[in-house]
XYZ file of C-alpha atoms in Angstrom:
469
model
C -7.516 13.019 -5.468
C -6.145 12.485 -8.988
C -3.339 10.396 -7.439
C -5.892 7.687 -6.592
C -7.140 7.353 -10.195
C -4.325 4.891 -10.836
C -6.084 2.453 -8.464
C -9.291 2.351 -10.541
C -8.184 -0.453 -12.926
C -7.702 -2.719 -9.902
C -11.451 -2.555 -9.224
C -12.365 -4.083 -12.589
C -12.427 -7.772 -11.498
C -14.574 -6.881 -8.483
C -17.194 -4.529 -9.929
C -20.074 -6.885 -9.093
C -18.987 -7.122 -5.466
C -18.579 -3.350 -5.301
C -22.045 -2.776 -6.788
C -23.753 -5.114 -4.313
C -21.771 -3.594 -1.466
C -22.932 -0.096 -2.393
C -26.543 -1.335 -2.689
C -26.263 -2.683 0.859
C -24.873 0.680 2.011
C -28.005 2.401 0.708
C -30.253 -0.240 2.303
C -28.446 0.064 5.648
C -28.819 3.840 5.604
C -32.501 3.498 4.729
C -33.112 1.347 7.801
C -30.997 3.689 9.955
C -33.129 6.671 8.928
C -36.430 4.826 9.359
C -35.836 4.207 13.062
C -35.952 7.892 14.192
C -39.214 8.319 12.287
C -40.781 5.452 14.232
C -39.510 7.121 17.420
C -41.313 10.305 16.322
C -44.550 8.413 15.764
C -44.252 6.698 19.150
C -43.612 9.967 21.038
C -46.430 11.768 19.273
C -48.646 8.753 20.013
C -48.396 9.412 23.747
C -50.407 12.605 23.278
C -52.892 11.113 20.811
C -55.871 9.573 22.667
C -56.816 7.631 19.521
C -53.658 5.501 19.807
C -53.459 2.803 22.470
C -50.630 0.760 23.945
C -50.838 -1.679 21.050
C -49.799 0.998 18.589
C -46.880 2.066 20.795
C -45.731 -1.560 21.123
C -45.969 -1.925 17.352
C -43.707 1.127 16.893
C -41.229 -0.396 19.370
C -41.152 -3.631 17.367
C -40.582 -1.655 14.175
C -37.635 0.145 15.793
C -36.079 -3.182 16.843
C -36.780 -4.715 13.434
C -35.170 -1.848 11.514
C -32.125 -2.057 13.784
C -31.755 -5.789 13.070
C -32.237 -5.395 9.320
C -29.884 -2.420 9.209
C -27.269 -4.372 11.144
C -27.512 -7.271 8.681
C -27.106 -4.885 5.743
C -24.088 -3.224 7.399
C -22.487 -6.632 7.954
C -22.988 -7.467 4.281
C -21.561 -4.178 3.045
C -18.474 -4.565 5.235
C -17.986 -8.153 4.119
C -18.144 -7.178 0.436
C -16.372 -3.812 0.349
C -13.632 -4.601 2.870
C -13.147 -7.938 1.111
C -12.630 -6.113 -2.180
C -10.019 -3.868 -0.558
C -8.086 -6.913 0.664
C -8.153 -8.418 -2.821
C -6.975 -5.151 -4.354
C -4.163 -4.993 -1.800
C -3.018 -8.489 -2.808
C -3.251 -7.647 -6.526
C -1.374 -4.387 -6.056
C 1.379 -6.021 -4.027
C 1.669 -8.852 -6.575
C 2.006 -6.349 -9.429
C 4.522 -4.359 -7.399
C 6.686 -7.425 -6.727
C 6.487 -8.649 -10.324
C 7.517 -5.199 -11.513
C 10.492 -5.192 -9.148
C 11.666 -8.451 -10.736
C 11.573 -6.787 -14.179
C 13.791 -3.864 -13.248
C 17.477 -4.024 -14.055
C 20.627 -3.746 -11.969
C 20.999 0.016 -12.447
C 17.653 0.563 -10.690
C 18.773 -1.377 -7.613
C 22.091 0.440 -7.667
C 20.316 3.763 -7.064
C 17.348 2.587 -4.942
C 17.490 1.683 -1.257
C 16.078 -1.659 -0.152
C 14.336 -0.028 2.812
C 12.497 2.313 0.468
C 11.178 -0.638 -1.557
C 10.105 -2.467 1.618
C 8.284 0.631 2.852
C 6.358 0.925 -0.416
C 5.506 -2.771 -0.484
C 4.136 -2.734 3.082
C 3.075 0.639 4.527
C 2.086 2.257 1.232
C 0.017 -0.684 -0.026
C -1.717 -0.783 3.369
C -2.579 2.927 3.133
C -3.955 2.446 -0.392
C -6.037 -0.512 0.838
C -7.623 1.685 3.484
C -8.769 4.074 0.764
C -9.746 1.345 -1.704
C -12.180 -0.388 0.663
C -13.035 1.025 4.112
C -12.722 4.658 3.025
C -14.873 4.096 -0.084
C -17.463 2.303 2.050
C -17.584 5.110 4.614
C -17.610 7.752 1.867
C -20.668 6.208 0.198
C -22.255 5.604 3.597
C -21.645 9.233 4.599
C -22.918 10.661 1.315
C -26.079 8.527 1.233
C -26.798 9.169 4.910
C -26.253 12.902 4.453
C -28.570 13.178 1.435
C -31.373 11.067 2.942
C -31.148 12.809 6.334
C -31.281 16.258 4.710
C -34.360 15.200 2.759
C -36.236 14.081 5.877
C -35.068 17.139 7.851
C -36.390 19.456 5.132
C -39.709 17.627 5.294
C -39.880 18.107 9.068
C -38.716 21.757 9.175
C -36.984 23.734 6.396
C -36.133 26.503 8.902
C -34.336 24.182 11.339
C -32.544 22.487 8.443
C -31.228 25.841 7.208
C -30.032 26.776 10.698
C -28.312 23.395 11.152
C -26.455 23.811 7.862
C -25.056 27.302 8.527
C -21.990 26.088 10.515
C -21.300 23.517 7.760
C -20.384 26.332 5.344
C -16.940 26.383 6.995
C -16.359 22.735 6.083
C -14.917 23.039 2.499
C -12.120 25.554 3.268
C -11.313 23.697 6.499
C -11.015 20.321 4.773
C -8.972 21.633 1.828
C -6.542 23.565 4.029
C -5.872 20.731 6.448
C -5.835 18.147 3.641
C -2.814 19.705 1.935
C -0.847 19.748 5.187
C -1.791 16.129 6.010
C -0.791 14.940 2.511
C 2.616 16.629 2.731
C 3.375 15.371 6.229
C 2.364 11.800 5.389
C 4.827 11.774 2.469
C 7.574 13.068 4.777
C 6.818 10.271 7.255
C 7.003 7.582 4.571
C 10.246 8.951 3.149
C 11.843 8.835 6.581
C 10.422 5.369 7.246
C 12.284 4.234 4.119
C 15.534 5.538 5.605
C 14.789 3.800 8.912
C 13.974 0.504 7.157
C 17.170 0.674 5.114
C 19.251 1.159 8.254
C 17.620 -1.862 9.937
C 18.006 -4.019 6.813
C 21.704 -3.137 6.471
C 22.448 -3.917 10.110
C 20.565 -7.222 10.111
C 22.237 -8.317 6.887
C 25.675 -7.246 8.108
C 25.246 -8.145 11.795
C 28.437 -10.231 11.808
C 30.452 -7.256 10.571
C 28.822 -4.943 13.120
C 29.618 -7.290 15.992
C 33.108 -8.237 14.844
C 34.109 -4.562 14.844
C 32.214 -3.848 18.119
C 30.042 -1.165 16.513
C 26.828 -2.193 18.288
C 26.547 0.941 20.442
C 27.281 3.250 17.533
C 24.623 1.603 15.348
C 22.131 1.599 18.235
C 22.721 5.341 18.702
C 22.216 5.928 14.960
C 18.961 3.989 15.088
C 17.845 5.966 18.149
C 18.341 9.246 16.258
C 16.473 8.011 13.160
C 13.692 6.515 15.269
C 13.368 9.753 17.223
C 13.013 11.703 13.980
C 10.341 9.227 12.836
C 8.456 9.843 16.091
C 8.780 13.621 15.652
C 7.359 13.538 12.118
C 4.442 11.374 13.241
C 3.725 13.765 16.107
C 3.626 16.646 13.632
C 0.938 14.758 11.704
C -0.922 13.885 14.912
C -1.005 17.553 15.944
C -2.591 18.563 12.649
C -5.143 15.733 12.774
C -5.719 16.429 16.472
C -6.701 20.010 15.675
C -8.685 19.128 12.565
C -11.169 16.693 14.128
C -12.102 18.831 17.183
C -12.851 21.733 14.819
C -15.268 19.493 12.942
C -16.863 18.441 16.232
C -17.144 22.109 17.231
C -19.040 22.898 14.032
C -21.406 20.002 14.733
C -21.888 21.158 18.329
C -22.786 24.692 17.244
C -25.333 23.267 14.801
C -26.922 21.145 17.558
C -27.204 24.112 19.937
C -29.007 26.110 17.260
C -31.384 23.188 16.557
C -32.218 22.731 20.252
C -32.768 26.449 20.869
C -34.932 27.246 17.866
C -36.552 23.790 17.743
C -37.646 24.101 21.355
C -39.289 27.447 20.557
C -41.087 25.835 17.615
C -42.477 23.115 19.905
C -43.606 25.675 22.513
C -45.364 27.616 19.766
C -47.136 24.401 18.614
C -45.575 24.704 15.179
C -43.674 21.419 15.680
C -44.491 18.287 17.668
C -42.165 16.951 20.357
C -41.725 13.724 18.413
C -40.765 15.632 15.266
C -38.147 17.629 17.214
C -36.656 14.420 18.689
C -36.500 12.822 15.234
C -34.976 16.011 13.793
C -32.284 16.002 16.500
C -31.421 12.358 15.710
C -31.141 13.181 12.006
C -29.045 16.251 12.814
C -26.739 14.068 14.928
C -26.377 11.755 11.926
C -25.415 14.786 9.848
C -22.906 15.823 12.541
C -21.390 12.344 12.506
C -21.247 12.542 8.714
C -19.334 15.816 8.915
C -16.852 14.384 11.426
C -16.608 11.218 9.313
C -15.959 13.298 6.205
C -12.938 14.831 7.933
C -11.533 11.421 8.843
C -12.233 10.181 5.324
C -10.388 13.116 3.820
C -7.421 12.395 6.067
C -7.463 8.761 4.966
C -7.710 9.694 1.289
C -4.861 12.187 1.615
C -2.629 9.544 3.209
C -3.603 7.084 0.487
C -2.917 9.686 -2.201
C 0.620 10.129 -0.883
C 1.097 6.357 -0.769
C -0.318 5.992 -4.286
C 2.153 8.594 -5.567
C 5.052 6.597 -4.162
C 3.770 3.237 -5.415
C 2.944 4.267 -8.958
C 6.079 6.357 -9.305
C 7.871 3.021 -9.164
C 5.240 0.987 -11.055
C 5.386 3.490 -13.915
C 9.168 3.183 -14.194
C 10.558 1.005 -16.950
C 13.765 -1.061 -17.039
C 16.568 0.607 -18.960
C 17.726 -2.670 -20.511
C 15.037 -4.552 -22.450
C 14.769 -6.950 -25.368
C 15.626 -5.072 -28.555
C 12.947 -4.898 -31.276
C 13.178 -8.104 -33.301
C 15.321 -9.869 -30.682
C 15.651 -13.594 -31.401
C 16.327 -16.532 -29.097
C 19.972 -17.494 -28.740
C 20.517 -20.738 -30.692
C 22.108 -23.829 -29.166
C 25.216 -22.568 -27.385
C 28.724 -23.990 -27.926
C 30.344 -21.459 -25.582
C 32.547 -19.137 -27.661
C 32.679 -15.772 -25.855
C 34.117 -12.560 -27.298
C 34.339 -9.020 -25.965
C 35.522 -6.574 -28.593
C 36.746 -3.079 -27.639
C 34.298 -2.876 -24.713
C 34.061 0.371 -22.733
C 31.732 0.787 -19.774
C 31.163 3.191 -16.900
C 28.392 3.551 -14.319
C 26.120 6.547 -14.613
C 27.707 8.385 -11.694
C 31.378 7.818 -12.538
C 34.180 7.577 -15.052
C 34.601 4.511 -17.336
C 35.730 1.441 -15.399
C 36.474 -0.607 -18.510
C 38.223 1.001 -21.457
C 38.602 -0.708 -24.815
C 38.710 -4.227 -23.325
C 38.911 -7.220 -25.675
C 38.790 -10.846 -24.524
C 38.173 -14.126 -26.340
C 37.346 -17.481 -24.721
C 36.935 -20.661 -26.772
C 34.326 -23.314 -25.853
C 35.586 -25.290 -22.842
C 38.414 -22.834 -22.139
C 38.918 -21.411 -18.624
C 39.855 -17.741 -18.376
C 40.886 -15.993 -15.155
C 40.633 -12.236 -14.716
C 43.213 -10.922 -12.255
C 43.399 -7.405 -10.856
C 43.009 -5.257 -7.732
C 39.644 -4.498 -6.120
C 37.676 -2.066 -8.227
C 39.513 -2.893 -11.434
C 36.270 -3.983 -13.106
C 36.475 -7.793 -13.038
C 32.934 -8.308 -11.741
C 31.611 -5.457 -13.881
C 32.998 -7.128 -16.998
C 31.256 -10.404 -16.133
C 27.985 -8.536 -15.581
C 28.048 -7.360 -19.203
C 27.695 -10.943 -20.477
C 24.148 -11.612 -19.139
C 23.296 -7.915 -19.782
C 22.947 -6.799 -16.202
C 24.415 -3.707 -17.821
C 25.029 -2.828 -21.473
C 28.435 -1.699 -22.672
C 28.755 1.984 -23.588
C 30.654 0.928 -26.691
C 32.024 -2.277 -28.136
C 30.348 -5.654 -28.613
C 29.799 -8.726 -26.437
C 29.037 -11.887 -28.429
C 28.269 -15.530 -27.652
C 28.998 -17.865 -30.562
C 29.085 -14.760 -32.730
C 25.639 -13.513 -31.652
C 25.549 -10.001 -30.178
C 23.983 -10.336 -26.703
C 21.997 -7.114 -27.267
C 20.166 -8.775 -30.160
C 18.950 -11.927 -28.397
C 16.116 -12.392 -25.910
C 16.794 -12.155 -22.206
C 15.188 -15.531 -21.522
C 17.448 -17.394 -23.953
C 20.541 -15.439 -22.858
C 20.029 -16.162 -19.164
C 19.178 -19.792 -19.885
C 22.561 -20.155 -21.628
C 24.647 -18.466 -18.911
C 25.249 -19.161 -15.241
C 26.790 -16.880 -12.635
C 28.288 -17.824 -9.288
C 28.377 -14.519 -7.460
C 31.077 -13.451 -5.013
C 28.161 -12.403 -2.753
C 26.776 -15.511 -1.015
C 23.006 -15.756 -1.272
C 20.897 -18.541 0.214
C 17.111 -18.423 0.285
C 15.115 -19.333 3.382
C 14.349 -22.819 2.035
C 15.786 -26.342 1.908
C 19.272 -27.183 0.647
C 17.603 -29.063 -2.205
C 15.540 -26.017 -3.277
C 18.562 -23.715 -3.135
C 20.653 -25.986 -5.369
C 17.775 -26.475 -7.824
C 17.024 -22.744 -7.977
C 18.900 -22.290 -11.263
C 17.019 -25.055 -13.071
C 13.259 -25.397 -12.696
C 12.148 -29.017 -12.331
C 15.628 -30.381 -11.604
C 15.506 -33.980 -10.344
C 17.313 -35.443 -7.333
C 20.058 -36.984 -9.505
C 20.857 -33.621 -11.085
C 20.826 -31.861 -7.707
C 23.163 -34.396 -6.105
C 25.440 -34.395 -9.145
C 25.742 -30.614 -8.907
C 26.513 -30.906 -5.184
C 29.242 -33.485 -5.858
C 30.846 -31.241 -8.478
C 30.865 -28.460 -5.880
C 32.381 -30.855 -3.276
C 29.318 -30.252 -1.059
C 27.535 -33.624 -1.183
C 29.328 -35.226 1.784
C 28.820 -32.151 3.934
C 25.127 -31.978 3.020
C 24.591 -35.647 3.898
C 25.934 -34.950 7.405
C 23.219 -32.320 8.003
C 20.266 -33.369 10.229
C 17.876 -33.837 7.286
C 20.338 -34.007 4.425
C 19.088 -32.244 1.325
C 15.808 -31.420 3.093
C 17.557 -29.399 5.810
C 16.295 -25.827 6.021
C 18.963 -23.164 5.609
C 18.481 -19.630 6.890
C 18.194 -16.440 4.923
C 21.547 -15.683 3.205
């Protein structure tokens, strides 16, 4: 479970909640184990002439009281530990999204959007299950197991030994199935990324799909991918479906042995009927713990696979960062120079070779050429979406690789050939490039773009919501 160690720092703000939650787990288990003992005393009391109905009624009240107190403790532990898992999920997703915003253009060039969406949703959910509910059940199972074994040994060491014999098969069973479950979960998530990418591409490009009447073809593609996703999930279900019945079988064998030999102990007057009933209840708790341990291991294996995928990305670093000693770009006049610039993407030949361009402040320069000639690529070198392989890009004589990103991006603006509107108001979309822009600035920008009159004809003017993209 070393993959889950990366989650540990996320617990730090919630250690107090975790500690109280674990305390309540122990308390809940204590009440759960007290109840069978009161049942033992009540059953044995039926054969004890010294005990009257009042004593039996008192035992009944104790059983009800322990159930109520145990239920309250279980509610508290769920409230605390599951609440912590939700907070960790939010923190993890926030860190994931912030990290995505730090990564440069080359990362997004080689990474599918569907893969990122899968990690941000399914994988964080799987990690949450391990961070909260699985931890709670693990502690609950461990505490219950230890306390139950202690009481069972007190009642009958022989029966305890017999009940534990089938459990010797548990470690190899769990380890063997765990490896298979981990591998198959990763395969499912990888394919889910492919499926998500296909959906995202078709929703984004739905106008293209429909204009070229490719709906049936895309639907057939989706059907194939979706079928493969179902197949991979069924492979995981088959493994889990075999794993859990085997655990139940082990528990069943243990119970048969307890009933057979325990009954003989009662007939031989070496054990009271009440003690045997209590022992059986404790043994059933152990059996549930064993079955629960299998489900927990499955959950942890799924979370380990999800953690691998999440932290593989969180541990990545942007290739283009502020250089050591980078300084803010001073007040910009607007002189732009590219000197002998050569650039090529990682997977291809140079697109730009020894390009030199100069633009004076206030001067308009047009780049003309066929598709793929490198016009957009050249513009992307100015705000350092990419760095030139050789040559220098300067603004007012300052090399862009030697200034801070914040000052460089504050001094440059880019109107992309790819239209992008956020799911927000017209006002918010126009103001996106300048935080805190006032209405006068927003309207002035709209007038310069010859959009003001059109915007004013919209149902709510600048407050009209525009759809995604």
